[in-house]
Structure formats: C-alpha cells, structure tokens
mmCIF file of C-alpha atoms and ligand atoms in Angstrom:
data_model
loop_
_atom_site.group_PDB
_atom_site.id
_atom_site.type_symbol
_atom_site.label_atom_id
_atom_site.label_comp_id
_atom_site.label_asym_id
_atom_site.label_seq_id
_atom_site.Cartn_x
_atom_site.Cartn_y
_atom_site.Cartn_z
ATOM 1 C CA UNK A 1 146.389 118.804 145.791
ATOM 2 C CA UNK A 2 146.733 119.604 149.488
ATOM 3 C CA UNK A 3 150.162 118.974 150.956
ATOM 4 C CA UNK A 4 150.252 117.123 154.272
ATOM 5 C CA UNK A 5 152.518 118.630 156.921
ATOM 6 C CA UNK A 6 153.183 117.020 160.312
ATOM 7 C CA UNK A 7 154.592 119.075 163.191
ATOM 8 C CA UNK A 8 156.090 117.102 166.090
ATOM 9 C CA UNK A 9 156.878 119.365 169.053
ATOM 10 C CA UNK A 10 156.098 119.268 172.773
ATOM 11 C CA UNK A 11 155.358 123.001 172.707
ATOM 12 C CA UNK A 12 151.770 123.858 171.834
ATOM 13 C CA UNK A 13 152.985 127.310 170.844
ATOM 14 C CA UNK A 14 155.324 125.901 168.175
ATOM 15 C CA UNK A 15 152.602 123.590 166.856
ATOM 16 C CA UNK A 16 150.238 126.572 166.633
ATOM 17 C CA UNK A 17 152.862 128.738 164.891
ATOM 18 C CA UNK A 18 153.397 125.997 162.291
ATOM 19 C CA UNK A 19 149.625 125.743 161.713
ATOM 20 C CA UNK A 20 149.283 129.522 161.450
ATOM 21 C CA UNK A 21 152.273 129.775 159.091
ATOM 22 C CA UNK A 22 150.826 127.316 156.590
ATOM 23 C CA UNK A 23 147.194 128.517 156.855
ATOM 24 C CA UNK A 24 147.417 130.611 153.614
ATOM 25 C CA UNK A 25 148.617 127.586 151.594
ATOM 26 C CA UNK A 26 146.902 124.521 150.201
ATOM 27 C CA UNK A 27 147.906 122.107 152.911
ATOM 28 C CA UNK A 28 146.692 120.177 155.909
ATOM 29 C CA UNK A 29 148.730 120.467 159.105
ATOM 30 C CA UNK A 30 148.528 117.733 161.726
ATOM 31 C CA UNK A 31 150.390 117.714 165.034
ATOM 32 C CA UNK A 32 151.921 115.422 167.646
ATOM 33 C CA UNK A 33 153.402 116.378 171.000
ATOM 34 C CA UNK A 34 156.219 113.856 171.453
ATOM 35 C CA UNK A 35 158.410 111.607 169.333
ATOM 36 C CA UNK A 36 156.425 108.443 169.937
ATOM 37 C CA UNK A 37 153.075 110.051 169.070
ATOM 38 C CA UNK A 38 154.845 111.587 166.089
ATOM 39 C CA UNK A 39 155.930 108.244 164.622
ATOM 40 C CA UNK A 40 152.354 106.948 165.047
ATOM 41 C CA UNK A 41 150.944 110.075 163.377
ATOM 42 C CA UNK A 42 153.416 109.721 160.505
ATOM 43 C CA UNK A 43 152.316 106.101 159.916
ATOM 44 C CA UNK A 44 148.650 107.099 160.050
ATOM 45 C CA UNK A 45 148.752 110.340 158.016
ATOM 46 C CA UNK A 46 151.673 109.645 155.606
ATOM 47 C CA UNK A 47 152.723 113.316 155.587
ATOM 48 C CA UNK A 48 154.632 114.883 152.677
ATOM 49 C CA UNK A 49 156.984 116.595 155.146
ATOM 50 C CA UNK A 50 157.671 116.501 158.897
ATOM 51 C CA UNK A 51 158.960 119.302 161.165
ATOM 52 C CA UNK A 52 160.653 117.693 164.167
ATOM 53 C CA UNK A 53 161.743 119.126 167.525
ATOM 54 C CA UNK A 54 164.581 117.419 169.456
ATOM 55 C CA UNK A 55 163.963 118.022 173.177
ATOM 56 C CA UNK A 56 160.661 116.268 173.916
ATOM 57 C CA UNK A 57 159.425 113.933 176.650
ATOM 58 C CA UNK A 58 158.815 110.198 176.047
ATOM 59 C CA UNK A 59 160.896 109.991 172.840
ATOM 60 C CA UNK A 60 163.323 112.641 171.561
ATOM 61 C CA UNK A 61 163.203 113.914 167.993
ATOM 62 C CA UNK A 62 166.423 112.125 167.033
ATOM 63 C CA UNK A 63 165.066 108.809 168.345
ATOM 64 C CA UNK A 64 161.806 109.370 166.463
ATOM 65 C CA UNK A 65 163.743 110.218 163.301
ATOM 66 C CA UNK A 66 165.745 106.976 163.600
ATOM 67 C CA UNK A 67 162.475 105.061 164.012
ATOM 68 C CA UNK A 68 160.986 106.735 160.931
ATOM 69 C CA UNK A 69 164.056 105.819 158.852
ATOM 70 C CA UNK A 70 163.692 102.165 159.970
ATOM 71 C CA UNK A 71 159.989 101.991 159.079
ATOM 72 C CA UNK A 72 159.661 101.164 155.359
ATOM 73 C CA UNK A 73 156.237 102.850 154.780
ATOM 74 C CA UNK A 74 157.525 106.245 155.949
ATOM 75 C CA UNK A 75 161.317 105.878 155.684
ATOM 76 C CA UNK A 76 161.621 108.251 152.721
ATOM 77 C CA UNK A 77 159.577 111.124 154.244
ATOM 78 C CA UNK A 78 161.509 114.412 154.202
ATOM 79 C CA UNK A 79 162.139 115.423 157.830
ATOM 80 C CA UNK A 80 163.248 118.928 158.795
ATOM 81 C CA UNK A 81 164.618 119.430 162.298
ATOM 82 C CA UNK A 82 163.151 122.491 164.036
ATOM 83 C CA UNK A 83 165.070 122.807 167.278
ATOM 84 C CA UNK A 84 167.091 125.066 169.552
ATOM 85 C CA UNK A 85 169.781 122.405 169.806
ATOM 86 C CA UNK A 86 172.150 122.882 166.908
ATOM 87 C CA UNK A 87 175.571 121.938 168.246
ATOM 88 C CA UNK A 88 177.966 119.937 166.072
ATOM 89 C CA UNK A 89 176.995 116.643 167.719
ATOM 90 C CA UNK A 90 173.240 117.081 167.079
ATOM 91 C CA UNK A 91 173.856 118.342 163.524
ATOM 92 C CA UNK A 92 176.031 115.317 162.815
ATOM 93 C CA UNK A 93 173.466 112.881 164.234
ATOM 94 C CA UNK A 94 170.642 114.445 162.200
ATOM 95 C CA UNK A 95 172.784 114.486 159.056
ATOM 96 C CA UNK A 96 173.590 110.792 159.467
ATOM 97 C CA UNK A 97 169.827 110.140 159.612
ATOM 98 C CA UNK A 98 169.392 111.988 156.296
ATOM 99 C CA UNK A 99 167.416 115.045 157.384
ATOM 100 C CA UNK A 100 166.125 117.222 154.556
ATOM 101 C CA UNK A 101 166.881 120.421 156.476
ATOM 102 C CA UNK A 102 167.728 121.944 159.840
ATOM 103 C CA UNK A 103 166.057 125.089 161.119
ATOM 104 C CA UNK A 104 167.427 126.474 164.332
ATOM 105 C CA UNK A 105 165.064 128.030 166.905
ATOM 106 C CA UNK A 106 164.473 130.962 167.324
ATOM 107 C CA UNK A 107 162.889 130.854 163.855
ATOM 108 C CA UNK A 108 160.504 132.796 161.649
ATOM 109 C CA UNK A 109 157.557 131.361 159.742
ATOM 110 C CA UNK A 110 159.050 132.422 156.384
ATOM 111 C CA UNK A 111 161.922 129.980 156.874
ATOM 112 C CA UNK A 112 159.445 127.078 157.128
ATOM 113 C CA UNK A 113 157.517 128.166 154.029
ATOM 114 C CA UNK A 114 160.641 128.674 151.880
ATOM 115 C CA UNK A 115 162.122 125.297 152.756
ATOM 116 C CA UNK A 116 158.810 123.455 152.373
ATOM 117 C CA UNK A 117 158.236 125.028 148.967
ATOM 118 C CA UNK A 118 161.720 124.010 147.888
ATOM 119 C CA UNK A 119 161.305 120.433 149.113
ATOM 120 C CA UNK A 120 157.725 119.542 148.156
ATOM 121 C CA UNK A 121 156.201 122.606 146.445
ATOM 122 C CA UNK A 122 153.431 124.771 147.913
ATOM 123 C CA UNK A 123 150.563 126.684 146.327
ATOM 124 C CA UNK A 124 148.643 129.583 147.862
ATOM 125 C CA UNK A 125 144.913 129.251 148.596
ATOM 126 C CA UNK A 126 142.754 131.314 146.234
ATOM 127 C CA UNK B 1 181.142 112.751 159.587
ATOM 128 C CA UNK B 2 181.845 116.191 158.185
ATOM 129 C CA UNK B 3 183.018 118.821 160.616
ATOM 130 C CA UNK B 4 180.839 121.422 162.259
ATOM 131 C CA UNK B 5 181.517 124.261 159.791
ATOM 132 C CA UNK B 6 180.587 122.005 156.842
ATOM 133 C CA UNK B 7 177.333 120.986 158.521
ATOM 134 C CA UNK B 8 176.436 124.602 159.344
ATOM 135 C CA UNK B 9 177.020 125.469 155.680
ATOM 136 C CA UNK B 10 175.121 122.415 154.413
ATOM 137 C CA UNK B 11 172.001 123.333 156.404
ATOM 138 C CA UNK B 12 172.482 127.066 155.748
ATOM 139 C CA UNK B 13 172.715 127.781 159.476
ATOM 140 C CA UNK B 14 174.462 130.955 160.616
ATOM 141 C CA UNK B 15 178.040 130.416 161.766
ATOM 142 C CA UNK B 16 178.664 131.041 165.458
ATOM 143 C CA UNK B 17 179.391 134.699 166.216
ATOM 144 C CA UNK B 18 183.029 135.562 166.899
ATOM 145 C CA UNK B 19 182.427 136.379 170.569
ATOM 146 C CA UNK B 20 180.728 133.038 171.217
ATOM 147 C CA UNK B 21 183.638 131.181 169.624
ATOM 148 C CA UNK B 22 186.030 133.193 171.744
ATOM 149 C CA UNK B 23 184.067 132.445 174.887
ATOM 150 C CA UNK B 24 184.052 128.789 173.936
ATOM 151 C CA UNK B 25 187.844 128.821 173.817
ATOM 152 C CA UNK B 26 187.806 130.483 177.190
ATOM 153 C CA UNK B 27 185.660 127.781 178.754
ATOM 154 C CA UNK B 28 188.043 125.163 177.359
ATOM 155 C CA UNK B 29 191.000 127.089 178.716
ATOM 156 C CA UNK B 30 189.814 127.149 182.317
ATOM 157 C CA UNK B 31 192.266 124.551 183.456
ATOM 158 C CA UNK B 32 195.138 126.277 181.723
ATOM 159 C CA UNK B 33 197.299 129.196 182.717
ATOM 160 C CA UNK B 34 195.561 132.409 183.815
ATOM 161 C CA UNK B 35 197.655 134.362 181.267
ATOM 162 C CA UNK B 36 195.860 132.493 178.476
ATOM 163 C CA UNK B 37 192.465 133.298 180.011
ATOM 164 C CA UNK B 38 193.453 136.963 180.229
ATOM 165 C CA UNK B 39 194.603 136.923 176.615
ATOM 166 C CA UNK B 40 191.282 135.535 175.380
ATOM 167 C CA UNK B 41 189.313 138.006 177.496
ATOM 168 C CA UNK B 42 191.461 140.857 176.145
ATOM 169 C CA UNK B 43 190.457 140.020 172.582
ATOM 170 C CA UNK B 44 186.871 141.079 173.409
ATOM 171 C CA UNK B 45 186.454 144.679 174.483
ATOM 172 C CA UNK B 46 183.097 144.255 176.245
ATOM 173 C CA UNK B 47 184.157 141.146 178.085
ATOM 174 C CA UNK B 48 187.396 142.860 179.210
ATOM 175 C CA UNK B 49 185.441 145.770 180.611
ATOM 176 C CA UNK B 50 182.929 143.564 182.361
ATOM 177 C CA UNK B 51 185.567 141.372 183.995
ATOM 178 C CA UNK B 52 187.492 144.397 185.239
ATOM 179 C CA UNK B 53 184.325 146.108 186.451
ATOM 180 C CA UNK B 54 183.347 143.075 188.509
ATOM 181 C CA UNK B 55 186.849 142.747 189.962
ATOM 182 C CA UNK B 56 187.163 146.434 190.840
ATOM 183 C CA UNK B 57 183.503 147.101 191.684
ATOM 184 C CA UNK B 58 183.034 149.389 188.725
ATOM 185 C CA UNK B 59 186.229 151.407 188.997
ATOM 186 C CA UNK B 60 188.503 149.883 186.369
ATOM 187 C CA UNK B 61 188.848 150.142 182.585
ATOM 188 C CA UNK B 62 190.035 147.404 180.256
ATOM 189 C CA UNK B 63 193.807 147.700 179.888
ATOM 190 C CA UNK B 64 195.965 144.601 179.601
ATOM 191 C CA UNK B 65 197.313 145.007 183.141
ATOM 192 C CA UNK B 66 193.848 145.562 184.582
ATOM 193 C CA UNK B 67 192.448 142.464 182.874
ATOM 194 C CA UNK B 68 195.374 140.295 183.983
ATOM 195 C CA UNK B 69 195.048 141.377 187.587
ATOM 196 C CA UNK B 70 191.231 140.991 187.440
ATOM 197 C CA UNK B 71 191.589 137.389 186.217
ATOM 198 C CA UNK B 72 193.927 136.583 189.094
ATOM 199 C CA UNK B 73 191.712 138.306 191.628
ATOM 200 C CA UNK B 74 188.380 136.822 190.490
ATOM 201 C CA UNK B 75 189.549 133.259 190.040
ATOM 202 C CA UNK B 76 188.118 130.647 187.736
ATOM 203 C CA UNK B 77 184.637 130.342 189.290
ATOM 204 C CA UNK B 78 183.737 133.977 188.876
ATOM 205 C CA UNK B 79 185.232 134.230 185.398
ATOM 206 C CA UNK B 80 183.213 131.142 184.573
ATOM 207 C CA UNK B 81 180.092 132.977 185.735
ATOM 208 C CA UNK B 82 180.933 136.007 183.568
ATOM 209 C CA UNK B 83 181.430 133.785 180.516
ATOM 210 C CA UNK B 84 178.240 131.788 181.074
ATOM 211 C CA UNK B 85 176.342 135.040 181.597
ATOM 212 C CA UNK B 86 177.649 136.350 178.287
ATOM 213 C CA UNK B 87 176.500 133.176 176.528
ATOM 214 C CA UNK B 88 173.017 133.205 178.072
ATOM 215 C CA UNK B 89 172.494 136.914 177.324
ATOM 216 C CA UNK B 90 173.541 136.243 173.722
ATOM 217 C CA UNK B 91 170.916 133.456 173.495
ATOM 218 C CA UNK B 92 168.223 135.613 175.119
ATOM 219 C CA UNK B 93 168.885 138.547 172.795
ATOM 220 C CA UNK B 94 168.844 136.309 169.744
ATOM 221 C CA UNK B 95 165.494 134.839 170.798
ATOM 222 C CA UNK B 96 163.859 138.221 171.436
ATOM 223 C CA UNK B 97 165.164 139.902 168.281
ATOM 224 C CA UNK B 98 164.310 136.988 165.977
ATOM 225 C CA UNK B 99 160.915 136.019 167.348
ATOM 226 C CA UNK B 100 159.582 139.275 168.799
ATOM 227 C CA UNK B 101 161.593 141.877 166.830
ATOM 228 C CA UNK B 102 162.150 143.405 170.202
ATOM 229 C CA UNK B 103 165.735 144.089 171.309
ATOM 230 C CA UNK B 104 166.388 143.892 175.052
ATOM 231 C CA UNK B 105 167.893 146.696 177.109
ATOM 232 C CA UNK B 106 169.759 145.662 180.237
ATOM 233 C CA UNK B 107 168.566 147.385 183.436
ATOM 234 C CA UNK B 108 169.967 147.617 186.957
ATOM 235 C CA UNK B 109 166.570 146.751 188.377
ATOM 236 C CA UNK B 110 162.920 146.491 187.404
ATOM 237 C CA UNK B 111 159.795 147.005 189.465
ATOM 238 C CA UNK B 112 157.097 144.445 188.896
ATOM 239 C CA UNK B 113 153.785 144.141 190.717
ATOM 240 C CA UNK B 114 151.635 141.036 190.797
ATOM 241 C CA UNK B 115 152.070 137.545 189.436
ATOM 242 C CA UNK B 116 154.842 136.478 187.142
ATOM 243 C CA UNK B 117 155.342 133.407 184.978
ATOM 244 C CA UNK B 118 158.499 131.684 186.265
ATOM 245 C CA UNK B 119 160.245 129.169 184.052
ATOM 246 C CA UNK B 120 163.216 127.045 185.103
ATOM 247 C CA UNK B 121 165.470 124.748 183.135
ATOM 248 C CA UNK B 122 168.446 122.656 184.311
ATOM 249 C CA UNK B 123 171.663 121.834 182.477
ATOM 250 C CA UNK B 124 173.706 118.832 183.578
ATOM 251 C CA UNK B 125 177.036 117.362 182.517
ATOM 252 C CA UNK B 126 180.498 118.956 182.407
ATOM 253 C CA UNK B 127 178.730 122.174 183.416
ATOM 254 C CA UNK B 128 175.872 122.113 185.920
ATOM 255 C CA UNK B 129 173.366 124.777 186.744
ATOM 256 C CA UNK B 130 169.972 126.327 186.208
ATOM 257 C CA UNK B 131 168.454 129.170 184.239
ATOM 258 C CA UNK B 132 165.324 130.879 185.533
ATOM 259 C CA UNK B 133 163.284 133.467 183.718
ATOM 260 C CA UNK B 134 160.523 135.625 185.249
ATOM 261 C CA UNK B 135 158.013 137.474 183.065
ATOM 262 C CA UNK B 136 155.009 139.448 184.348
ATOM 263 C CA UNK B 137 151.749 137.725 183.386
ATOM 264 C CA UNK B 138 150.576 140.693 181.273
ATOM 265 C CA UNK B 139 153.870 140.685 179.356
ATOM 266 C CA UNK B 140 153.579 136.933 178.781
ATOM 267 C CA UNK B 141 150.073 137.482 177.401
ATOM 268 C CA UNK B 142 151.476 140.090 175.023
ATOM 269 C CA UNK B 143 154.120 137.595 173.849
ATOM 270 C CA UNK B 144 151.342 135.068 173.133
ATOM 271 C CA UNK B 145 149.535 137.628 170.962
ATOM 272 C CA UNK B 146 152.768 138.475 169.111
ATOM 273 C CA UNK B 147 153.523 134.843 168.373
ATOM 274 C CA UNK B 148 150.051 133.684 167.442
ATOM 275 C CA UNK B 149 148.098 136.777 166.354
ATOM 276 C CA UNK B 150 144.541 135.814 165.466
ATOM 277 C CA UNK B 151 145.349 132.169 166.099
ATOM 278 C CA UNK B 152 145.858 132.897 169.832
ATOM 279 C CA UNK B 153 143.278 131.301 172.120
ATOM 280 C CA UNK B 154 140.553 133.637 173.430
ATOM 281 C CA UNK B 155 141.994 133.282 176.926
ATOM 282 C CA UNK B 156 145.779 133.654 176.486
ATOM 283 C CA UNK B 157 146.293 132.217 180.005
ATOM 284 C CA UNK B 158 145.569 128.804 178.460
ATOM 285 C CA UNK B 159 148.906 128.901 176.706
ATOM 286 C CA UNK B 160 151.006 131.369 178.699
ATOM 287 C CA UNK B 161 152.931 128.677 180.600
ATOM 288 C CA UNK B 162 153.670 126.758 177.402
ATOM 289 C CA UNK B 163 154.940 129.918 175.693
ATOM 290 C CA UNK B 164 157.299 130.892 178.521
ATOM 291 C CA UNK B 165 158.479 127.281 178.806
ATOM 292 C CA UNK B 166 159.284 127.122 175.091
ATOM 293 C CA UNK B 167 161.050 130.498 175.117
ATOM 294 C CA UNK B 168 163.207 129.246 177.963
ATOM 295 C CA UNK B 169 163.782 126.047 176.030
ATOM 296 C CA UNK B 170 164.994 128.063 173.039
ATOM 297 C CA UNK B 171 167.257 130.265 175.162
ATOM 298 C CA UNK B 172 168.558 127.242 177.102
ATOM 299 C CA UNK B 173 168.999 125.178 173.920
ATOM 300 C CA UNK B 174 171.135 127.856 172.269
ATOM 301 C CA UNK B 175 173.182 128.329 175.442
ATOM 302 C CA UNK B 176 173.688 124.580 175.764
ATOM 303 C CA UNK B 177 174.652 124.216 172.093
ATOM 304 C CA UNK B 178 177.303 126.930 172.519
ATOM 305 C CA UNK B 179 178.680 125.119 175.584
ATOM 306 C CA UNK B 180 178.724 121.784 173.714
ATOM 307 C CA UNK B 181 180.533 123.337 170.758
ATOM 308 C CA UNK B 182 183.050 124.729 173.242
ATOM 309 C CA UNK B 183 183.755 121.202 174.461
ATOM 310 C CA UNK B 184 181.629 121.498 177.633
ATOM 311 C CA UNK B 185 179.152 118.703 177.068
ATOM 312 C CA UNK B 186 175.813 118.912 178.841
ATOM 313 C CA UNK B 187 172.154 117.991 178.489
ATOM 314 C CA UNK B 188 169.087 120.111 179.085
ATOM 315 C CA UNK B 189 165.982 119.281 181.126
ATOM 316 C CA UNK B 190 162.411 119.891 179.994
ATOM 317 C CA UNK B 191 161.404 123.307 181.464
ATOM 318 C CA UNK B 192 159.139 123.625 184.483
ATOM 319 C CA UNK B 193 156.831 126.629 184.661
ATOM 320 C CA UNK B 194 154.609 128.109 187.347
ATOM 321 C CA UNK B 195 152.704 131.312 187.999
ATOM 322 C CA UNK B 196 153.251 133.043 191.353
ATOM 323 C CA UNK B 197 154.238 136.420 192.744
ATOM 324 C CA UNK B 198 157.785 135.556 193.836
ATOM 325 C CA UNK B 199 160.128 132.869 192.600
ATOM 326 C CA UNK B 200 160.428 129.780 194.754
ATOM 327 C CA UNK B 201 164.160 129.220 194.788
ATOM 328 C CA UNK B 202 166.483 127.346 197.135
ATOM 329 C CA UNK B 203 170.130 128.059 196.428
ATOM 330 C CA UNK B 204 172.689 125.322 197.022
ATOM 331 C CA UNK B 205 175.895 125.897 199.055
ATOM 332 C CA UNK B 206 178.094 125.534 195.980
ATOM 333 C CA UNK B 207 175.831 127.478 193.658
ATOM 334 C CA UNK B 208 176.693 130.960 192.426
ATOM 335 C CA UNK B 209 173.853 133.199 191.312
ATOM 336 C CA UNK B 210 173.707 136.101 188.890
ATOM 337 C CA UNK B 211 170.459 138.020 188.349
ATOM 338 C CA UNK B 212 169.964 140.194 185.284
ATOM 339 C CA UNK B 213 167.094 142.505 184.380
ATOM 340 C CA UNK B 214 165.910 143.568 180.947
ATOM 341 C CA UNK B 215 163.329 145.838 179.467
ATOM 342 C CA UNK B 216 161.895 146.345 175.982
ATOM 343 C CA UNK B 217 159.312 148.912 174.946
ATOM 344 C CA UNK B 218 156.641 146.330 175.805
ATOM 345 C CA UNK B 219 157.881 144.246 178.699
ATOM 346 C CA UNK B 220 160.241 143.651 181.587
ATOM 347 C CA UNK B 221 161.856 140.405 182.573
ATOM 348 C CA UNK B 222 164.402 138.929 184.924
ATOM 349 C CA UNK B 223 166.883 136.172 184.207
ATOM 350 C CA UNK B 224 168.756 134.210 186.858
ATOM 351 C CA UNK B 225 171.753 132.070 186.112
ATOM 352 C CA UNK B 226 172.762 129.653 188.866
ATOM 353 C CA UNK B 227 175.897 127.644 188.318
ATOM 354 C CA UNK B 228 177.939 125.066 190.185
ATOM 355 C CA UNK B 229 181.723 125.012 189.923
ATOM 356 C CA UNK B 230 182.961 123.326 186.721
ATOM 357 C CA UNK B 231 183.309 119.574 187.262
ATOM 358 C CA UNK B 232 186.844 119.451 185.864
ATOM 359 C CA UNK B 233 188.055 121.771 188.636
ATOM 360 C CA UNK B 234 187.135 119.454 191.449
HETATM 361 MG MG1 LIG C 301 160.804 120.884 172.824
#
C-alpha cells in the first residue's frame, strides 16, 4: 500500500527535493508551506510520516508539532524535524514533543529514505 | 531534559567540530581577560594565523607572543568579527559540500558581470547582525539543476529566489545554532531575496562589515557578514 508522506517547509525547493527523493517508492507526497497549513494538511491527509521545518512564517515547526501532539486524530503521527536549527535548545524542545527523528540541513535525500524506511517501511515501485 | 551531547547521539546528529566548540568558548570568553582569549585562539592554528595576519596586515606568523599582542591590538570587536567569520564560513562550506558536493575555494576577489541573486538574513539577540550572499543568476540556475535534476521547473528562474533564500537559511541556521550552543542566544529572520546587478546595502554607524569571496569549479559567490558590537559589551 502507498505510504503517505507530508512535507511541511516554507521552501519550495525543499518540498520539491522531498517529492523527488520519494518518487521511486510506493508513496504519495503532499506538501504544506507553513506550520498552520501543515496541521490542516495532516488532519485532512492523515499522513504516515511528516517532515517538518522549524523556521517558517505564520506558525513555526515547533508550534505546529505541539498542535499535532494535542490533536487526538493525528497525535501519534511520527514527525521528523528537517531543519538547519539544531542547537541544544531546539533539540530539547523537539525531543520533549516526542519527535521520531531529527535531520539537520544541509541534508541528502538518502537520509530521508533510510529514516522513513526504518520508521514506517518503504517499498520500491516496480 | 538530557544534555546536548545525549540529544545529538539520540538523533544520530554529528557532534560539533572541535574548532566550532573552541570558537564557542571564545565567544563566551569575550568579557573575560584577554589572556584567556589569546589562549583559546592559540589552540587553533588557522585562527591564530588569521588573527595575527589581520593585526599585522599580513606580516605576522602565529607564535604565542604574536597572538597575545594581536588580541590586545585588535580588541574585542574585531576578534568577534574574526570568530563570527570563521563560524559562517564553516556553515557555508558544510552546506556546499553536503548539498552540492562542491567544496569552496576562498578568493581575494571575483569578477562578476550582470545580475546576481542577493539574499539577506538577520540575526537578533545577544548577537546582532546580517548575512548577505550574492550569487550570479547563471550560477543560481545551475544550483537549481543540481538540487532538482529532472524535477526542476522548465524555467529555473521560477525557483531561483527560493533556492538562494533556502541556502542562506541553511547557512544562517547552522551559524545561529553554533552561536546558541556557545551561549550567545539569537533568533533568525526569514530571508529576503532579490535579483539586481549590485547589492542594495546601507551600513549602520556601529556595523562592521567583512566581505568574502569564493569560487568552485562551477560558480562564484560573495558573502558579507555585518555585525554590531556584542550587546554584553555595552
Ligand atoms: Mg524554513
């Protein structure tokens, strides 16, 4: 069955890299460009995994993550932070909100695939 | 909450490189005795050389005496600039090697004709300043093709500003995280990006500016670091 992946990032480039990275696998990638849109998209699409930026307009990734954890329908969704901000304070805040992983930008597509496979399993398209 | 090293290990993130940790200590030590600053600088060969070169206009080496006298002569503001420059160059190099497999060579100058994509980001808090990056439009288009390959839009100009903005965000985010881990807390703005021939830049009275140039086999770029004196000094 297709895995559902949600990328929440204000950079179109990052959203496109995530889509391109998962194109060879059986999955559907949807995207949102800020934290608030991201929470809405998560409620609508019920993704199997979310990749979340931190620095975004309207609502930051950490605020969106807190919101997701407080929303029963999506509270248990694995969320992986994908961000350039990886100081001790941000790491601690994300850890307290039970992130499933933390990938620091600059990143490579392989890192996303490996972690996603480990967390929810991925199969290649035939 | 577990401490920073535990969290880095938990999420399998690379520990901070030795020189960044050392520079962090240096930033924290700014209000302390200049002998301590000299001692920390001395533990890094490149930093020692750079500090002495700036103080002696390229004539000195990196002996203990030379570093100590350079620290006294330059004063905290200039040393601060050297340290911040080291941190931002570290972040820029990391971004280019990881995402573009393209190490950067420092240059004394570059010659660029035509429009460039200029990105600017602000950091505010215990340290205040700006980082500006300038990339020729053709080089920015090449970066788009490297990042996105066949997925790139037919007209790369559609996404060029976003790509330069995000690169600056990554460089600025790493720089800012290093400062935070060094005890200099600050926040980062969302980047602003525009395409024009020359940068539009007004420099404040208090601001110090350092311009650096880089080249790879595929592109040239400039990076400007503008910083205000550390708040704690005032
Ligand atoms: Mg962002």
